[in-house]
Amino acid sequence: MVSRLKLVIHAVVILLICLAGSPAFGGEQRQHCLDCHRGHYVERGRCSSCHRGNPLSARRNIAHHGLVAGRFAYFTMKEDAVVREGQRLMEQFSCRRCHVSAGKGNHLATNLDSLRNQRSPEEIAASIEKPVLGMPDFSVTEQQSAILVNAILAGADSVLNSKKDRPGVVHFDDPDGQNRHVFSKKCASCHRLLSERYGAMGKGTIGPNLSGLLTRWYPRTFKNGERWNDKRLQEWLRNPRKVRNWANMQPVILSEDEFKQLVEALMINVQDQIR
C-alpha cells in the first residue's frame, strides 16, 4: 500500500514539473526555431511575430509552413528604413494610380491590402518583377521588389480592421469595340491605359502609361508640377509644345465628342476625382 502511494506521489510530482513549463502555468513554450537559427531582435518577442511559421514544431515542413523570409519581414517594424524606402518607391512608381495600398488609391487593379492573406511574399515579388498584361514594367531589381513587398505588407497591416473591399470588375475581351474607341484610334500606338469602364487598352510603350491620369494618384507631370485634369489634358492635346517646349508628342486633333469619349475612358469613380 505504501509503495503504491509513493508511486502516485512520484507521478504527481513529475506531472507538476511538466506543467510548470506550460504556458497555462506561466511557463514559456519552447521555440524550436532556435534549434537551427541564431536569435535576433529578441526584444520583439517570438520568432513567429515577424517570420510567422510554426515555432512549436521541430518538423521542418510544419515549422516552415507560411514562413516569411528575412528579406520580407521588415514590414513588422513599421518605421524601419526598408519600409520607408518601399513607400518612397511606391510613390515614385505611382502604384496607387491603379492599386489600393494602405487604404488609399484607385480601384483599377488588385487591392494590394488584400494580398496579405492571399499570396506569399515571394508570389507578390514575382508579380512585380514580371508584371501581367496591362501593368507597366518598372524593371525593378530583386532587392527593389523585396523592398516594395515590405511596403505593401506594412500598408495592409495598417488597415486590417477596415471595411470590406468592394467587388472587382471583370472585363471581357472585345477587340472590335475597343478598336472603334477614340483611344485605340489616336492614342494606343504610343500609350496604354487601364480603364475602369473598358479594361486594358492600347499596346504602345513609347509614351507614359495613362492609367489613373485624371486622379490625385497620377504623377504631377503637367507643367510646373501641376496635376492633370480634363481641361489641362485638352490644352496638352491641342499643342503639347505650348505646355512643354521640348515635348516629343505631336498635336492630336479631337472633335468634342471624341474628347468626351476619351475623358470617359480616363475617369474613375472615386471621391477624389480631379476636376
mmCIF file with all atom_site columns, C-alpha atoms in Angstrom, residues 33-146:
data_model
loop_
_atom_site.group_PDB
_atom_site.id
_atom_site.type_symbol
_atom_site.label_atom_id
_atom_site.label_alt_id
_atom_site.label_comp_id
_atom_site.label_asym_id
_atom_site.label_entity_id
_atom_site.label_seq_id
_atom_site.pdbx_PDB_ins_code
_atom_site.Cartn_x
_atom_site.Cartn_y
_atom_site.Cartn_z
_atom_site.occupancy
_atom_site.B_iso_or_equiv
_atom_site.pdbx_formal_charge
_atom_site.auth_seq_id
_atom_site.auth_comp_id
_atom_site.auth_asym_id
_atom_site.auth_atom_id
_atom_site.pdbx_PDB_model_num
ATOM 1   C CA . CYS A 1 33  ? 13.322 27.882 -34.459 1.00 0.00 ? 33  CYS A CA 1
ATOM 2   C CA . LEU A 1 34  ? 16.290 28.444 -32.169 1.00 0.00 ? 34  LEU A CA 1
ATOM 3   C CA . ASP A 1 35  ? 17.358 24.814 -32.555 1.00 0.00 ? 35  ASP A CA 1
ATOM 4   C CA . CYS A 1 36  ? 18.661 25.733 -36.015 1.00 0.00 ? 36  CYS A CA 1
ATOM 5   C CA . HIS A 1 37  ? 18.675 29.531 -36.233 1.00 0.00 ? 37  HIS A CA 1
ATOM 6   C CA . ARG A 1 38  ? 20.504 32.161 -34.227 1.00 0.00 ? 38  ARG A CA 1
ATOM 7   C CA . GLY A 1 39  ? 18.166 34.560 -32.407 1.00 0.00 ? 39  GLY A CA 1
ATOM 8   C CA . HIS A 1 40  ? 17.950 38.225 -33.376 1.00 0.00 ? 40  HIS A CA 1
ATOM 9   C CA . TYR A 1 41  ? 15.674 41.122 -32.420 1.00 0.00 ? 41  TYR A CA 1
ATOM 10  C CA . VAL A 1 42  ? 14.853 39.050 -29.329 1.00 0.00 ? 42  VAL A CA 1
ATOM 11  C CA . GLU A 1 43  ? 13.335 42.108 -27.662 1.00 0.00 ? 43  GLU A CA 1
ATOM 12  C CA . ARG A 1 44  ? 10.485 41.915 -30.197 1.00 0.00 ? 44  ARG A CA 1
ATOM 13  C CA . GLY A 1 45  ? 9.243  38.626 -28.788 1.00 0.00 ? 45  GLY A CA 1
ATOM 14  C CA . ARG A 1 46  ? 8.677  35.307 -30.508 1.00 0.00 ? 46  ARG A CA 1
ATOM 15  C CA . CYS A 1 47  ? 10.182 34.387 -33.879 1.00 0.00 ? 47  CYS A CA 1
ATOM 16  C CA . SER A 1 48  ? 6.714  33.959 -35.377 1.00 0.00 ? 48  SER A CA 1
ATOM 17  C CA . SER A 1 49  ? 5.758  37.563 -34.608 1.00 0.00 ? 49  SER A CA 1
ATOM 18  C CA . CYS A 1 50  ? 7.934  38.568 -37.584 1.00 0.00 ? 50  CYS A CA 1
ATOM 19  C CA . HIS A 1 51  ? 8.502  35.384 -39.581 1.00 0.00 ? 51  HIS A CA 1
ATOM 20  C CA . ARG A 1 52  ? 5.203  33.531 -38.958 1.00 0.00 ? 52  ARG A CA 1
ATOM 21  C CA . GLY A 1 53  ? 5.626  29.777 -39.439 1.00 0.00 ? 53  GLY A CA 1
ATOM 22  C CA . ASN A 1 54  ? 5.080  27.387 -36.531 1.00 0.00 ? 54  ASN A CA 1
ATOM 23  C CA . PRO A 1 55  ? 7.763  27.745 -33.840 1.00 0.00 ? 55  PRO A CA 1
ATOM 24  C CA . LEU A 1 56  ? 6.271  24.951 -31.718 1.00 0.00 ? 56  LEU A CA 1
ATOM 25  C CA . SER A 1 57  ? 7.127  22.204 -34.200 1.00 0.00 ? 57  SER A CA 1
ATOM 26  C CA . ALA A 1 58  ? 10.526 20.605 -34.637 1.00 0.00 ? 58  ALA A CA 1
ATOM 27  C CA . ARG A 1 59  ? 9.477  19.153 -38.014 1.00 0.00 ? 59  ARG A CA 1
ATOM 28  C CA . ARG A 1 60  ? 10.841 21.385 -40.740 1.00 0.00 ? 60  ARG A CA 1
ATOM 29  C CA . ASN A 1 61  ? 7.892  21.146 -43.155 1.00 0.00 ? 61  ASN A CA 1
ATOM 30  C CA . ILE A 1 62  ? 5.461  22.144 -40.406 1.00 0.00 ? 62  ILE A CA 1
ATOM 31  C CA . ALA A 1 63  ? 7.716  24.736 -38.780 1.00 0.00 ? 63  ALA A CA 1
ATOM 32  C CA . HIS A 1 64  ? 8.349  26.452 -42.129 1.00 0.00 ? 64  HIS A CA 1
ATOM 33  C CA . HIS A 1 65  ? 4.742  26.454 -43.344 1.00 0.00 ? 65  HIS A CA 1
ATOM 34  C CA . GLY A 1 66  ? 3.816  30.038 -44.208 1.00 0.00 ? 66  GLY A CA 1
ATOM 35  C CA . LEU A 1 67  ? 7.310  31.204 -43.268 1.00 0.00 ? 67  LEU A CA 1
ATOM 36  C CA . VAL A 1 68  ? 8.231  34.797 -44.131 1.00 0.00 ? 68  VAL A CA 1
ATOM 37  C CA . ALA A 1 69  ? 11.874 35.052 -45.196 1.00 0.00 ? 69  ALA A CA 1
ATOM 38  C CA . GLY A 1 70  ? 14.040 37.682 -43.532 1.00 0.00 ? 70  GLY A CA 1
ATOM 39  C CA . ARG A 1 71  ? 14.128 39.986 -46.574 1.00 0.00 ? 71  ARG A CA 1
ATOM 40  C CA . PHE A 1 72  ? 10.326 40.217 -46.469 1.00 0.00 ? 72  PHE A CA 1
ATOM 41  C CA . ALA A 1 73  ? 9.930  40.593 -42.683 1.00 0.00 ? 73  ALA A CA 1
ATOM 42  C CA . TYR A 1 74  ? 10.907 44.261 -42.215 1.00 0.00 ? 74  TYR A CA 1
ATOM 43  C CA . PHE A 1 75  ? 7.245  45.274 -42.569 1.00 0.00 ? 75  PHE A CA 1
ATOM 44  C CA . THR A 1 76  ? 6.693  44.202 -38.958 1.00 0.00 ? 76  THR A CA 1
ATOM 45  C CA . MET A 1 77  ? 8.910  47.136 -37.919 1.00 0.00 ? 77  MET A CA 1
ATOM 46  C CA . LYS A 1 78  ? 6.779  49.989 -39.247 1.00 0.00 ? 78  LYS A CA 1
ATOM 47  C CA . GLU A 1 79  ? 9.433  52.710 -39.066 1.00 0.00 ? 79  GLU A CA 1
ATOM 48  C CA . ASP A 1 80  ? 12.237 50.590 -40.475 1.00 0.00 ? 80  ASP A CA 1
ATOM 49  C CA . ALA A 1 81  ? 14.331 52.163 -43.254 1.00 0.00 ? 81  ALA A CA 1
ATOM 50  C CA . VAL A 1 82  ? 13.375 49.341 -45.635 1.00 0.00 ? 82  VAL A CA 1
ATOM 51  C CA . VAL A 1 83  ? 9.661  50.111 -45.216 1.00 0.00 ? 83  VAL A CA 1
ATOM 52  C CA . ARG A 1 84  ? 10.271 53.833 -45.724 1.00 0.00 ? 84  ARG A CA 1
ATOM 53  C CA . GLU A 1 85  ? 12.253 53.123 -48.893 1.00 0.00 ? 85  GLU A CA 1
ATOM 54  C CA . GLY A 1 86  ? 9.454  50.876 -50.131 1.00 0.00 ? 86  GLY A CA 1
ATOM 55  C CA . GLN A 1 87  ? 6.932  53.647 -49.544 1.00 0.00 ? 87  GLN A CA 1
ATOM 56  C CA . ARG A 1 88  ? 9.179  56.026 -51.482 1.00 0.00 ? 88  ARG A CA 1
ATOM 57  C CA . LEU A 1 89  ? 9.346  53.574 -54.394 1.00 0.00 ? 89  LEU A CA 1
ATOM 58  C CA . MET A 1 90  ? 5.565  53.218 -54.366 1.00 0.00 ? 90  MET A CA 1
ATOM 59  C CA . GLU A 1 91  ? 5.300  56.979 -54.758 1.00 0.00 ? 91  GLU A CA 1
ATOM 60  C CA . GLN A 1 92  ? 7.972  57.016 -57.472 1.00 0.00 ? 92  GLN A CA 1
ATOM 61  C CA . PHE A 1 93  ? 6.214  54.309 -59.493 1.00 0.00 ? 93  PHE A CA 1
ATOM 62  C CA . SER A 1 94  ? 2.766  55.770 -58.668 1.00 0.00 ? 94  SER A CA 1
ATOM 63  C CA . CYS A 1 95  ? 1.414  52.331 -57.735 1.00 0.00 ? 95  CYS A CA 1
ATOM 64  C CA . ARG A 1 96  ? -1.766 53.852 -56.320 1.00 0.00 ? 96  ARG A CA 1
ATOM 65  C CA . ARG A 1 97  ? -2.889 55.132 -59.714 1.00 0.00 ? 97  ARG A CA 1
ATOM 66  C CA . CYS A 1 98  ? -4.099 51.538 -60.240 1.00 0.00 ? 98  CYS A CA 1
ATOM 67  C CA . HIS A 1 99  ? -3.910 49.842 -56.812 1.00 0.00 ? 99  HIS A CA 1
ATOM 68  C CA . VAL A 1 100 ? -5.203 50.477 -53.322 1.00 0.00 ? 100 VAL A CA 1
ATOM 69  C CA . SER A 1 101 ? -2.482 50.277 -50.675 1.00 0.00 ? 101 SER A CA 1
ATOM 70  C CA . ALA A 1 102 ? -2.877 51.202 -47.000 1.00 0.00 ? 102 ALA A CA 1
ATOM 71  C CA . GLY A 1 103 ? -6.491 52.023 -47.804 1.00 0.00 ? 103 GLY A CA 1
ATOM 72  C CA . LYS A 1 104 ? -5.579 54.636 -50.436 1.00 0.00 ? 104 LYS A CA 1
ATOM 73  C CA . GLY A 1 105 ? -5.566 54.556 -54.228 1.00 0.00 ? 105 GLY A CA 1
ATOM 74  C CA . ASN A 1 106 ? -7.637 53.723 -57.297 1.00 0.00 ? 106 ASN A CA 1
ATOM 75  C CA . HIS A 1 107 ? -9.640 50.507 -57.699 1.00 0.00 ? 107 HIS A CA 1
ATOM 76  C CA . LEU A 1 108 ? -8.398 49.730 -61.207 1.00 0.00 ? 108 LEU A CA 1
ATOM 77  C CA . ALA A 1 109 ? -6.419 46.596 -60.370 1.00 0.00 ? 109 ALA A CA 1
ATOM 78  C CA . THR A 1 110 ? -5.839 44.235 -57.428 1.00 0.00 ? 110 THR A CA 1
ATOM 79  C CA . ASN A 1 111 ? -6.284 45.748 -53.988 1.00 0.00 ? 111 ASN A CA 1
ATOM 80  C CA . LEU A 1 112 ? -2.798 45.293 -52.529 1.00 0.00 ? 112 LEU A CA 1
ATOM 81  C CA . ASP A 1 113 ? -4.177 45.281 -48.989 1.00 0.00 ? 113 ASP A CA 1
ATOM 82  C CA . SER A 1 114 ? -5.954 42.006 -49.757 1.00 0.00 ? 114 SER A CA 1
ATOM 83  C CA . LEU A 1 115 ? -2.724 40.196 -50.666 1.00 0.00 ? 115 LEU A CA 1
ATOM 84  C CA . ARG A 1 116 ? -1.531 39.754 -47.086 1.00 0.00 ? 116 ARG A CA 1
ATOM 85  C CA . ASN A 1 117 ? -3.521 36.566 -46.544 1.00 0.00 ? 117 ASN A CA 1
ATOM 86  C CA . GLN A 1 118 ? -3.894 35.507 -50.182 1.00 0.00 ? 118 GLN A CA 1
ATOM 87  C CA . ARG A 1 119 ? -0.376 35.454 -51.608 1.00 0.00 ? 119 ARG A CA 1
ATOM 88  C CA . SER A 1 120 ? 3.078  34.666 -50.250 1.00 0.00 ? 120 SER A CA 1
ATOM 89  C CA . PRO A 1 121 ? 5.692  37.441 -50.258 1.00 0.00 ? 121 PRO A CA 1
ATOM 90  C CA . GLU A 1 122 ? 7.579  35.517 -52.968 1.00 0.00 ? 122 GLU A CA 1
ATOM 91  C CA . GLU A 1 123 ? 4.484  35.499 -55.190 1.00 0.00 ? 123 GLU A CA 1
ATOM 92  C CA . ILE A 1 124 ? 3.956  39.232 -54.710 1.00 0.00 ? 124 ILE A CA 1
ATOM 93  C CA . ALA A 1 125 ? 7.604  39.903 -55.567 1.00 0.00 ? 125 ALA A CA 1
ATOM 94  C CA . ALA A 1 126 ? 7.356  37.758 -58.710 1.00 0.00 ? 126 ALA A CA 1
ATOM 95  C CA . SER A 1 127 ? 4.305  39.710 -59.907 1.00 0.00 ? 127 SER A CA 1
ATOM 96  C CA . ILE A 1 128 ? 6.269  42.948 -59.558 1.00 0.00 ? 128 ILE A CA 1
ATOM 97  C CA . GLU A 1 129 ? 9.355  41.625 -61.349 1.00 0.00 ? 129 GLU A CA 1
ATOM 98  C CA . LYS A 1 130 ? 7.340  40.007 -64.165 1.00 0.00 ? 130 LYS A CA 1
ATOM 99  C CA . PRO A 1 131 ? 4.169  42.089 -64.457 1.00 0.00 ? 131 PRO A CA 1
ATOM 100 C CA . VAL A 1 132 ? 0.984  40.823 -66.070 1.00 0.00 ? 132 VAL A CA 1
ATOM 101 C CA . LEU A 1 133 ? -0.603 42.303 -69.196 1.00 0.00 ? 133 LEU A CA 1
ATOM 102 C CA . GLY A 1 134 ? -1.645 45.900 -68.608 1.00 0.00 ? 134 GLY A CA 1
ATOM 103 C CA . MET A 1 135 ? 0.813  46.553 -65.774 1.00 0.00 ? 135 MET A CA 1
ATOM 104 C CA . PRO A 1 136 ? 3.861  48.729 -66.516 1.00 0.00 ? 136 PRO A CA 1
ATOM 105 C CA . ASP A 1 137 ? 7.235  47.001 -66.400 1.00 0.00 ? 137 ASP A CA 1
ATOM 106 C CA . PHE A 1 138 ? 9.321  49.069 -63.997 1.00 0.00 ? 138 PHE A CA 1
ATOM 107 C CA . SER A 1 139 ? 12.390 46.837 -64.495 1.00 0.00 ? 139 SER A CA 1
ATOM 108 C CA . VAL A 1 140 ? 12.938 46.555 -60.749 1.00 0.00 ? 140 VAL A CA 1
ATOM 109 C CA . THR A 1 141 ? 15.749 44.549 -59.228 1.00 0.00 ? 141 THR A CA 1
ATOM 110 C CA . GLU A 1 142 ? 15.143 41.636 -56.842 1.00 0.00 ? 142 GLU A CA 1
ATOM 111 C CA . GLN A 1 143 ? 16.194 43.910 -53.986 1.00 0.00 ? 143 GLN A CA 1
ATOM 112 C CA . GLN A 1 144 ? 13.720 46.603 -55.022 1.00 0.00 ? 144 GLN A CA 1
ATOM 113 C CA . SER A 1 145 ? 10.867 44.100 -55.370 1.00 0.00 ? 145 SER A CA 1
ATOM 114 C CA . ALA A 1 146 ? 11.550 42.813 -51.836 1.00 0.00 ? 146 ALA A CA 1
#
